[in-house]
Short mmCIF file of C-alpha atoms and ligand atoms in Angstrom, two decimals:
data_model
loop_
_atom_site.label_atom_id
_atom_site.label_comp_id
_atom_site.label_asym_id
_atom_site.label_seq_id
_atom_site.Cartn_x
_atom_site.Cartn_y
_atom_site.Cartn_z
CA MET A 1 -7.68 -16.87 -19.55
CA THR A 2 -7.21 -20.08 -17.47
CA LYS A 3 -4.55 -20.95 -15.13
CA ASN A 4 -2.62 -23.06 -17.73
CA ASP A 5 -2.22 -20.62 -20.77
CA ARG A 6 -0.81 -17.84 -18.84
CA ALA A 7 3.21 -17.42 -19.03
CA ASN A 8 5.75 -17.97 -16.51
CA PHE A 9 9.02 -16.78 -15.83
CA GLY A 10 11.47 -19.46 -16.87
CA SER A 11 13.77 -19.71 -13.97
CA LYS A 12 14.63 -19.02 -10.20
CA MET A 13 17.14 -16.38 -11.33
CA GLY A 14 14.54 -14.92 -13.95
CA VAL A 15 12.11 -14.54 -11.24
CA ILE A 16 14.16 -12.35 -8.91
CA LEU A 17 15.91 -10.59 -11.82
CA ALA A 18 12.35 -9.53 -13.45
CA SER A 19 11.07 -8.52 -9.86
CA ALA A 20 14.25 -6.67 -9.26
CA GLY A 21 14.14 -5.26 -12.74
CA SER A 22 10.77 -3.45 -11.75
CA ALA A 23 11.87 -2.41 -8.52
CA VAL A 24 15.18 -0.79 -9.41
CA GLY A 25 14.84 1.88 -11.63
CA LEU A 26 14.69 5.80 -11.74
CA GLY A 27 13.09 5.47 -8.13
CA ASN A 28 16.51 4.68 -7.02
CA VAL A 29 18.63 6.68 -9.20
CA TRP A 30 16.74 9.81 -9.74
CA ARG A 31 13.95 9.88 -7.08
CA PHE A 32 15.65 8.62 -4.07
CA PRO A 33 18.52 11.17 -4.23
CA TYR A 34 16.33 14.31 -4.75
CA GLU A 35 13.99 13.06 -1.99
CA THR A 36 16.89 12.61 0.14
CA GLY A 37 18.15 15.99 -0.67
CA ASN A 38 14.65 17.62 -0.37
CA TYR A 39 14.28 16.01 3.14
CA GLY A 40 17.57 16.94 4.54
CA GLY A 41 19.81 13.94 4.06
CA SER A 42 20.86 10.77 6.40
CA ALA A 43 17.89 11.00 8.99
CA PHE A 44 15.41 10.55 5.74
CA ILE A 45 17.57 7.69 4.44
CA ILE A 46 17.55 6.01 8.12
CA ILE A 47 13.88 6.47 8.17
CA TYR A 48 13.69 5.14 4.75
CA LEU A 49 15.52 1.92 5.70
CA GLY A 50 12.98 1.67 8.64
CA CYS A 51 9.96 1.62 6.07
CA VAL A 52 11.58 -0.84 3.83
CA ILE A 53 12.38 -3.35 6.53
CA LEU A 54 9.24 -2.97 8.47
CA LEU A 55 6.81 -2.24 5.85
CA GLY A 56 8.14 -2.93 2.34
CA LEU A 57 9.30 -6.50 2.64
CA PRO A 58 6.29 -8.03 4.76
CA ILE A 59 4.08 -6.27 2.18
CA MET A 60 5.99 -7.48 -0.70
CA VAL A 61 5.70 -11.04 0.67
CA GLY A 62 1.94 -10.24 0.87
CA GLU A 63 1.82 -9.05 -2.66
CA PHE A 64 3.41 -12.24 -3.83
CA VAL A 65 1.17 -14.54 -1.90
CA ILE A 66 -2.07 -12.68 -3.37
CA GLY A 67 -0.56 -12.74 -7.11
CA ARG A 68 0.69 -16.40 -6.92
CA ARG A 69 -2.29 -17.93 -5.09
CA SER A 70 -4.75 -16.00 -7.68
CA ARG A 71 -2.66 -16.39 -10.81
CA THR A 72 -4.31 -13.33 -12.47
CA ASN A 73 -4.10 -9.63 -12.72
CA ALA A 74 -4.25 -7.25 -9.71
CA ALA A 75 -8.00 -6.67 -9.84
CA GLY A 76 -8.96 -9.92 -10.75
CA ALA A 77 -6.56 -11.37 -7.96
CA PHE A 78 -8.96 -10.00 -5.10
CA ARG A 79 -12.08 -10.91 -6.84
CA VAL A 80 -10.63 -14.57 -6.83
CA LEU A 81 -9.56 -14.63 -3.39
CA ALA A 82 -12.33 -12.37 -1.96
CA PRO A 83 -15.28 -12.87 -4.38
CA GLY A 84 -18.23 -10.41 -3.88
CA THR A 85 -16.66 -8.07 -1.80
CA PRO A 86 -15.31 -4.86 -2.14
CA TRP A 87 -11.75 -5.77 -1.94
CA ARG A 88 -11.46 -5.67 -5.78
CA TRP A 89 -11.43 -1.88 -5.54
CA VAL A 90 -7.92 -2.31 -3.83
CA GLY A 91 -6.63 -3.90 -6.92
CA ARG A 92 -8.40 -1.05 -9.12
CA MET A 93 -6.92 1.49 -7.36
CA GLY A 94 -3.37 -0.03 -7.85
CA ILE A 95 -3.90 -0.40 -11.47
CA LEU A 96 -4.88 3.34 -11.57
CA ALA A 97 -1.85 4.20 -9.77
CA SER A 98 0.32 2.20 -11.79
CA PHE A 99 -1.24 3.86 -15.02
CA LEU A 100 -0.49 7.49 -13.52
CA ILE A 101 2.70 6.60 -12.46
CA LEU A 102 3.44 5.53 -15.86
CA CYS A 103 2.54 8.57 -17.28
CA TYR A 104 5.11 11.01 -15.63
CA TYR A 105 7.76 8.24 -15.17
CA SER A 106 8.06 7.88 -18.82
CA VAL A 107 8.83 11.47 -18.99
CA VAL A 108 11.86 11.37 -16.95
CA ALA A 109 12.88 8.05 -18.71
CA GLY A 110 12.69 10.07 -21.80
CA TRP A 111 15.30 12.25 -20.30
CA THR A 112 17.48 9.54 -19.77
CA LEU A 113 17.47 8.94 -23.79
CA GLU A 114 18.31 12.60 -24.21
CA PHE A 115 21.27 12.09 -22.22
CA VAL A 116 22.38 9.04 -23.88
CA ALA A 117 22.15 11.06 -26.98
CA GLU A 118 24.21 13.92 -25.58
CA ALA A 119 26.82 11.41 -24.09
CA LEU A 120 27.14 9.64 -27.43
CA THR A 121 27.72 12.84 -29.32
CA ASN A 122 30.23 13.90 -26.65
CA SER A 123 28.40 16.91 -25.71
CA PHE A 124 29.28 16.94 -21.81
CA VAL A 125 32.85 18.03 -22.84
CA GLY A 126 34.02 21.61 -21.55
CA LYS A 127 31.03 22.35 -19.82
CA THR A 128 30.97 23.96 -16.37
CA PRO A 129 28.67 22.81 -13.60
CA ALA A 130 26.61 26.06 -14.48
CA ASP A 131 26.23 24.90 -18.06
CA PHE A 132 24.86 21.75 -17.00
CA VAL A 133 22.19 23.57 -14.90
CA ALA A 134 21.46 25.89 -17.65
CA SER A 135 21.14 22.99 -20.49
CA PHE A 136 19.11 21.16 -18.42
CA ASP A 137 16.70 23.68 -17.72
CA GLU A 138 16.54 24.59 -21.21
CA PHE A 139 15.88 20.93 -22.05
CA SER A 140 13.36 20.23 -19.51
CA THR A 141 11.24 23.30 -20.33
CA ASN A 142 11.13 22.86 -24.02
CA SER A 143 8.06 22.12 -25.71
CA TRP A 144 8.87 19.57 -27.87
CA ARG A 145 12.03 17.84 -27.30
CA PRO A 146 11.10 15.96 -24.18
CA LEU A 147 7.90 15.00 -26.09
CA ILE A 148 9.89 13.02 -28.52
CA TRP A 149 11.79 11.11 -26.01
CA LEU A 150 8.53 10.29 -24.12
CA VAL A 151 7.09 9.08 -27.15
CA VAL A 152 10.13 6.78 -28.05
CA PHE A 153 10.27 5.65 -24.52
CA LEU A 154 6.49 4.54 -24.25
CA LEU A 155 6.76 2.83 -27.70
CA LEU A 156 9.98 0.95 -26.55
CA THR A 157 8.09 -0.53 -23.53
CA HIS A 158 4.96 -1.00 -25.55
CA PHE A 159 6.86 -3.57 -27.97
CA ILE A 160 8.49 -5.42 -25.22
CA ILE A 161 5.10 -5.61 -23.37
CA VAL A 162 3.33 -7.04 -26.76
CA GLN A 163 6.18 -9.48 -27.08
CA GLY A 164 4.95 -11.15 -23.85
CA VAL A 165 6.07 -11.88 -20.49
CA GLU A 166 9.11 -14.17 -20.55
CA LYS A 167 10.82 -13.27 -23.67
CA GLY A 168 10.55 -9.40 -23.17
CA ILE A 169 10.86 -9.05 -19.44
CA GLU A 170 13.16 -11.78 -18.26
CA LYS A 171 15.56 -11.45 -21.09
CA SER A 172 16.11 -7.53 -20.88
CA SER A 173 16.53 -7.78 -17.06
CA LYS A 174 18.86 -10.73 -16.91
CA PHE A 175 21.84 -8.90 -18.61
CA MET A 176 20.93 -5.40 -17.56
CA MET A 177 20.79 -5.55 -13.75
CA PRO A 178 24.47 -7.18 -13.06
CA MET A 179 26.00 -4.36 -15.48
CA LEU A 180 24.23 -1.43 -13.90
CA PHE A 181 25.23 -2.62 -10.48
CA ILE A 182 28.77 -2.83 -11.48
CA LEU A 183 28.92 0.45 -13.04
CA ILE A 184 27.05 2.38 -10.09
CA VAL A 185 29.70 0.63 -7.77
CA VAL A 186 32.63 2.19 -9.85
CA LEU A 187 31.09 5.56 -10.22
CA ALA A 188 30.38 5.85 -6.37
CA GLY A 189 33.89 5.34 -5.95
CA CYS A 190 34.81 8.00 -8.49
CA SER A 191 32.74 10.48 -6.92
CA MET A 192 33.67 9.86 -3.36
CA THR A 193 37.38 10.90 -4.46
CA LEU A 194 36.38 14.02 -5.82
CA PRO A 195 37.73 17.15 -4.28
CA GLY A 196 35.43 18.60 -1.59
CA ALA A 197 33.29 15.20 -1.55
CA GLU A 198 33.69 14.82 2.18
CA LYS A 199 30.88 17.20 2.79
CA GLY A 200 28.48 15.14 0.50
CA ILE A 201 29.66 12.04 2.43
CA GLU A 202 28.84 13.74 5.82
CA PHE A 203 25.48 14.79 4.29
CA LEU A 204 24.55 11.14 3.73
CA LEU A 205 26.08 9.73 7.34
CA LYS A 206 25.40 12.42 9.67
CA PRO A 207 21.93 12.55 10.61
CA ASP A 208 20.27 16.20 11.41
CA TRP A 209 17.21 15.05 13.54
CA SER A 210 16.08 18.46 13.91
CA LYS A 211 15.03 18.47 10.38
CA VAL A 212 12.81 15.50 10.77
CA THR A 213 8.99 16.28 10.81
CA GLY A 214 6.02 14.25 9.99
CA ARG A 215 6.53 15.16 6.19
CA VAL A 216 9.89 13.36 6.33
CA PHE A 217 7.88 10.30 7.58
CA LEU A 218 5.52 10.32 4.66
CA GLY A 219 8.17 11.09 2.25
CA ALA A 220 10.33 8.12 3.27
CA MET A 221 7.28 5.81 3.33
CA GLY A 222 6.24 7.06 -0.09
CA GLN A 223 9.80 6.47 -1.58
CA ALA A 224 10.07 2.92 -0.04
CA PHE A 225 6.70 2.04 -1.64
CA PHE A 226 7.72 3.72 -4.94
CA SER A 227 11.13 2.33 -5.04
CA LEU A 228 10.04 -1.35 -4.04
CA SER A 229 7.00 -1.00 -6.50
CA LEU A 230 4.81 -1.71 -3.61
CA GLY A 231 1.15 -1.03 -3.15
CA LEU A 232 -0.24 -1.05 -6.48
CA GLY A 233 -0.33 -4.67 -7.84
CA CYS A 234 2.61 -4.47 -9.51
CA LEU A 235 4.58 -7.28 -7.76
CA CYS A 236 1.39 -9.05 -7.38
CA THR A 237 0.73 -9.25 -11.15
CA TYR A 238 4.54 -10.45 -11.45
CA ALA A 239 3.97 -13.06 -8.80
CA SER A 240 0.88 -14.47 -10.94
CA TYR A 241 3.66 -15.61 -13.49
CA PHE A 242 5.83 -17.08 -10.76
CA SER A 243 6.09 -20.89 -10.43
CA LYS A 244 4.94 -23.29 -7.71
CA GLU A 245 8.55 -23.54 -6.52
CA THR A 246 9.52 -19.85 -6.07
CA ASN A 247 10.22 -19.02 -2.33
CA LEU A 248 8.28 -16.00 -1.90
CA THR A 249 10.20 -14.92 1.00
CA ARG A 250 13.40 -15.28 -0.21
CA THR A 251 12.71 -13.41 -3.52
CA ALA A 252 11.22 -10.56 -1.42
CA PHE A 253 14.39 -10.28 0.47
CA SER A 254 16.72 -10.22 -2.52
CA VAL A 255 14.48 -7.81 -4.24
CA GLY A 256 14.74 -5.45 -1.16
CA ILE A 257 18.37 -6.03 -0.60
CA ILE A 258 19.20 -5.28 -4.41
CA ASP A 259 16.81 -2.15 -4.54
CA THR A 260 18.10 -0.60 -1.35
CA PHE A 261 21.67 -1.38 -2.28
CA VAL A 262 21.21 0.56 -5.74
CA ALA A 263 19.39 3.37 -4.03
CA VAL A 264 21.89 3.93 -1.10
CA LEU A 265 24.95 3.76 -3.62
CA ALA A 266 23.38 6.04 -6.16
CA GLY A 267 23.21 8.36 -2.98
CA PHE A 268 26.79 7.98 -2.77
CA ILE A 269 27.44 8.83 -6.69
CA ILE A 270 25.13 11.91 -6.43
CA PHE A 271 25.87 13.76 -3.25
CA PRO A 272 29.41 14.01 -3.07
CA ALA A 273 29.64 15.01 -6.55
CA ALA A 274 26.87 17.81 -6.07
CA PHE A 275 28.66 19.17 -3.02
CA SER A 276 32.09 18.92 -4.82
CA VAL A 277 30.67 21.05 -7.64
CA GLY A 278 28.51 23.51 -5.53
CA ILE A 279 25.31 22.04 -6.67
CA LYS A 280 22.57 22.29 -3.85
CA PRO A 281 21.20 18.96 -2.84
CA ASP A 282 17.68 20.09 -2.81
CA ALA A 283 17.85 21.06 -6.47
CA GLY A 284 14.58 18.73 -6.97
CA PRO A 285 13.89 16.46 -9.86
CA GLY A 286 16.92 17.73 -12.21
CA LEU A 287 19.37 16.80 -9.31
CA ILE A 288 20.80 13.87 -11.09
CA PHE A 289 20.62 15.12 -14.24
CA ILE A 290 22.87 18.47 -13.51
CA THR A 291 25.08 16.29 -11.11
CA LEU A 292 25.98 13.36 -12.93
CA PRO A 293 27.78 14.76 -16.11
CA ASN A 294 30.02 16.44 -13.97
CA VAL A 295 31.24 13.13 -12.15
CA PHE A 296 32.18 11.94 -15.71
CA GLN A 297 33.76 15.13 -16.51
CA GLN A 298 35.63 15.75 -13.34
CA ALA A 299 36.56 12.00 -12.18
CA PHE A 300 38.11 11.20 -15.57
CA SER A 301 39.46 14.43 -16.68
CA ASP A 302 42.92 12.59 -17.47
CA ALA A 303 41.12 9.96 -19.52
CA PRO A 304 38.49 11.58 -21.71
CA ILE A 305 37.89 8.23 -23.72
CA LEU A 306 37.07 6.73 -20.15
CA ALA A 307 34.71 9.67 -19.65
CA TYR A 308 33.06 9.18 -22.77
CA LEU A 309 32.51 5.42 -22.20
CA PHE A 310 31.34 5.42 -18.84
CA SER A 311 28.84 8.21 -19.49
CA VAL A 312 27.31 6.38 -22.72
CA LEU A 313 27.08 3.27 -20.77
CA PHE A 314 25.71 4.67 -17.54
CA TYR A 315 22.83 6.60 -19.67
CA ILE A 316 22.03 3.31 -21.64
CA LEU A 317 21.86 1.27 -18.43
CA LEU A 318 19.73 4.01 -16.54
CA ALA A 319 17.31 4.10 -19.63
CA LEU A 320 17.22 0.13 -19.41
CA ALA A 321 16.89 -0.08 -15.70
CA ALA A 322 13.52 2.69 -16.31
CA LEU A 323 12.47 0.37 -19.18
CA THR A 324 12.13 -2.47 -17.17
CA SER A 325 10.29 -0.75 -14.64
CA THR A 326 8.07 0.82 -17.30
CA ILE A 327 7.31 -2.48 -18.42
CA SER A 328 6.14 -3.56 -14.98
CA MET A 329 3.78 -0.82 -15.04
CA HIS A 330 2.51 -1.11 -18.24
CA GLU A 331 1.97 -4.72 -17.62
CA VAL A 332 -0.17 -4.30 -14.73
CA VAL A 333 -2.69 -2.33 -16.93
CA THR A 334 -2.52 -4.37 -19.72
CA ALA A 335 -2.93 -7.48 -18.06
CA TYR A 336 -6.04 -5.90 -16.43
CA LEU A 337 -7.53 -5.00 -19.51
CA HIS A 338 -6.45 -8.09 -21.30
CA GLU A 339 -7.97 -10.59 -18.98
CA GLU A 340 -10.93 -8.58 -17.28
CA PHE A 341 -12.26 -7.12 -20.57
CA LYS A 342 -10.94 -9.74 -22.89
CA LEU A 343 -9.12 -7.44 -25.29
CA THR A 344 -6.13 -8.96 -27.13
CA ARG A 345 -3.00 -8.00 -25.38
CA LYS A 346 -1.88 -6.10 -28.47
CA LYS A 347 -5.21 -3.81 -28.08
CA ALA A 348 -4.73 -3.48 -24.53
CA ALA A 349 -1.46 -2.47 -24.88
CA TRP A 350 -2.16 0.37 -27.35
CA MET A 351 -4.79 1.71 -25.27
CA VAL A 352 -2.47 2.07 -22.40
CA THR A 353 0.36 3.31 -24.48
CA SER A 354 -1.75 6.09 -26.27
CA ALA A 355 -3.40 7.17 -23.09
CA CYS A 356 0.02 7.57 -21.43
CA MET A 357 1.43 9.87 -24.36
CA VAL A 358 -1.51 12.12 -23.73
CA LEU A 359 -1.04 12.61 -20.10
CA GLY A 360 2.68 12.31 -20.05
CA THR A 361 2.52 15.12 -22.49
CA LEU A 362 0.55 17.19 -19.98
CA CYS A 363 3.26 16.23 -17.21
CA SER A 364 6.10 17.06 -19.55
CA LEU A 365 4.89 20.53 -20.52
CA SER A 366 3.63 21.38 -16.73
CA LEU A 367 7.61 21.73 -16.25
CA GLY A 368 7.73 24.53 -19.18
CA VAL A 369 4.91 26.26 -20.65
CA LEU A 370 2.00 24.92 -18.50
CA LYS A 371 4.02 25.50 -15.23
CA GLY A 372 1.37 28.07 -14.29
CA ALA A 373 -1.48 25.33 -14.50
CA THR A 374 -1.57 24.07 -11.12
CA LEU A 375 -3.91 22.26 -8.79
CA PHE A 376 -3.73 22.33 -5.00
CA GLY A 377 -0.47 24.39 -5.59
CA LEU A 378 1.24 21.53 -7.65
CA THR A 379 2.00 21.17 -11.30
CA PHE A 380 0.54 18.09 -13.23
CA PHE A 381 3.88 16.50 -12.82
CA ASP A 382 4.26 17.18 -9.07
CA LEU A 383 0.63 16.21 -8.66
CA PHE A 384 0.94 13.07 -10.17
CA ASP A 385 4.03 12.19 -8.22
CA PHE A 386 2.36 13.25 -5.18
CA VAL A 387 -1.05 11.70 -5.25
CA THR A 388 0.67 8.11 -6.50
CA ALA A 389 3.68 7.77 -4.31
CA LYS A 390 2.55 9.49 -1.27
CA LEU A 391 -1.23 8.53 -1.30
CA MET A 392 -1.97 5.95 -3.40
CA LEU A 393 0.80 3.64 -2.71
CA PRO A 394 0.80 3.71 0.98
CA PHE A 395 -3.06 3.35 1.11
CA GLY A 396 -2.64 0.28 -1.31
CA GLY A 397 0.20 -1.01 1.18
CA LEU A 398 -2.42 -0.35 4.28
CA PHE A 399 -4.96 -2.39 2.45
CA ILE A 400 -2.88 -5.33 1.32
CA SER A 401 -1.67 -5.69 4.84
CA ILE A 402 -4.91 -5.72 6.21
CA PHE A 403 -6.18 -8.18 3.39
CA ILE A 404 -3.35 -10.53 4.41
CA GLY A 405 -3.55 -10.17 8.21
CA TRP A 406 -7.19 -9.91 8.74
CA TYR A 407 -9.15 -11.27 5.93
CA LEU A 408 -7.42 -14.24 4.03
CA ASP A 409 -7.59 -17.52 5.37
CA LYS A 410 -4.18 -18.03 7.38
CA LYS A 411 -3.97 -21.55 5.83
CA ILE A 412 -3.77 -19.84 2.25
CA THR A 413 -1.00 -17.40 3.62
CA ARG A 414 1.01 -20.35 5.10
CA GLN A 415 0.62 -22.44 2.02
CA GLU A 416 2.00 -19.84 -0.20
CA ILE A 417 4.84 -18.54 2.01
CA THR A 418 5.91 -22.28 2.75
CA ASN A 419 5.14 -23.72 -0.55
CA GLU A 420 2.86 -26.29 0.69
CA GLY A 421 4.67 -27.06 3.62
CA SER A 422 7.74 -28.07 1.84
CA LEU A 423 9.89 -24.95 3.00
CA LYS A 424 10.85 -23.74 6.56
CA VAL A 425 10.30 -20.01 6.53
CA PRO A 426 11.63 -19.16 10.13
CA THR A 427 10.09 -15.45 9.74
CA TYR A 428 6.58 -16.60 8.74
CA LYS A 429 5.29 -15.52 12.06
CA LEU A 430 6.92 -12.32 12.09
CA ILE A 431 5.77 -11.42 8.77
CA VAL A 432 2.18 -12.18 9.51
CA PHE A 433 2.28 -10.27 12.84
CA ILE A 434 3.82 -7.24 11.02
CA LEU A 435 1.23 -7.41 8.34
CA LYS A 436 -1.58 -7.72 10.74
CA TYR A 437 -0.69 -5.04 13.32
CA VAL A 438 2.59 -3.09 12.71
CA ALA A 439 2.14 -2.37 9.10
CA PRO A 440 -1.63 -0.99 9.42
CA ILE A 441 -0.92 0.92 12.52
CA ALA A 442 2.48 2.61 11.21
CA ILE A 443 0.79 3.64 7.82
CA SER A 444 -2.14 4.76 9.66
CA LEU A 445 -0.09 7.10 12.03
CA ILE A 446 2.07 8.75 9.58
CA PHE A 447 -1.24 9.34 7.35
CA ILE A 448 -3.36 10.64 10.31
CA HIS A 449 -0.34 12.87 11.33
CA GLU A 450 0.63 14.19 8.16
CA LEU A 451 -2.65 14.65 6.36
CA GLY A 452 -3.77 16.46 9.78
CA LEU A 453 -7.05 14.06 9.87
CA PHE A 454 -7.34 14.56 13.57
CA LYS A 455 -6.53 18.27 13.84
N1 LIG B 1 10.14 0.83 -8.42
C1 LIG B 1 10.28 1.47 -9.61
C2 LIG B 1 11.56 2.37 -9.75
O1 LIG B 1 12.07 2.45 -8.57
C3 LIG B 1 9.00 2.27 -10.11
C4 LIG B 1 7.84 1.64 -10.11
C5 LIG B 1 6.92 1.88 -9.29
C6 LIG B 1 7.66 0.55 -10.74
C7 LIG B 1 5.75 1.36 -9.39
C8 LIG B 1 6.52 -0.15 -10.89
C9 LIG B 1 5.77 0.12 -10.12
O2 LIG B 1 11.97 3.06 -10.63
#
């Protein structure tokens, strides 16, 4: 494919919304709260915010530079910018990570559809918190129901991917993101006024540093990469569709701010409610699915119609947020197969979709009948999550920062960040400094400490 027959995002807003659409998703609303719960609350959030600012934003700018400069898929990008070097393996690792995340992410995305159906049929009414826990357990360990939703979700993603970048991705992000945002703010307000919510707010605001270990740092770093869709060439692929005028630094900041805001607000929905109804914050991947229905039931107990409308709307928006993220993961792999192996987009997309159905099924069943099948003590679901979020993405981020900081000609970086000198970017020097020294050292230290490499 030549430069010119590649699609582009149509507008400045479209660029930001599509990238934010990739970043905002289950990572914010589902994964962030349960990792915060696992790692003890507020201190984790502070370390997470540090990772977003210090590692996430500069690396995002780095990915944008690579993507827009090369105008091709994640693996091709490294081949174009570093021909004949092993750098293309960084792109390939990212593509593999994207594919693996898509497999288990789609399982959880499928759960959101089940909850849309439950909300629509009004089945939250009259249930106690214990009922919600039991019915989620029953559902997630079921051998076929989650699989149907998994397949439905992957097909939805598939058809949008086949429609192409601009029509599919940009349009769906444009209307969904602002709606989700408003609803999350409203729900956070409701949740914080539930009886007993103060304990949850305290959990979010009062750091307990005694719980902080190397594990918490690895978790926070992994979550930052996961939530910002970084380290796997996803935003790099999107940047290949950016126009010459897109301001890379400003786009990265906007995406970072939107993403962080949604995650923190999701925390303010989940924890006050969880403490209010006596659900443990470390309940794991089911946390939001057992907590949220309580928010709708209790916060709107006087107005059942509002409870109904809000729950339906919320799960639809959550499913859409997940969809704009699965689209971005799918696009990374599809663009790679399409451009590098000259398959038609349709054929490439089908290969990705069907392979994901198979591996996704394995992940889904590993919460039920295949619970006993573990590798390194982890179920398939947890293994996919651990290997991607805590290993592959930070490694990808490490290599991307080294690539920009040490390998790529500074002239190219400057041209891209300043749009050929037409923009003043006061943070340019700082970004390059972070990519050169701070990010590689910080990521390596966390890895060395946590993986016990020097023991
Ligand atoms: N950032 C997305 C989310 O928070 C998940 C994602 C990860 C998307 C990696 C693309 C690539 O839901």
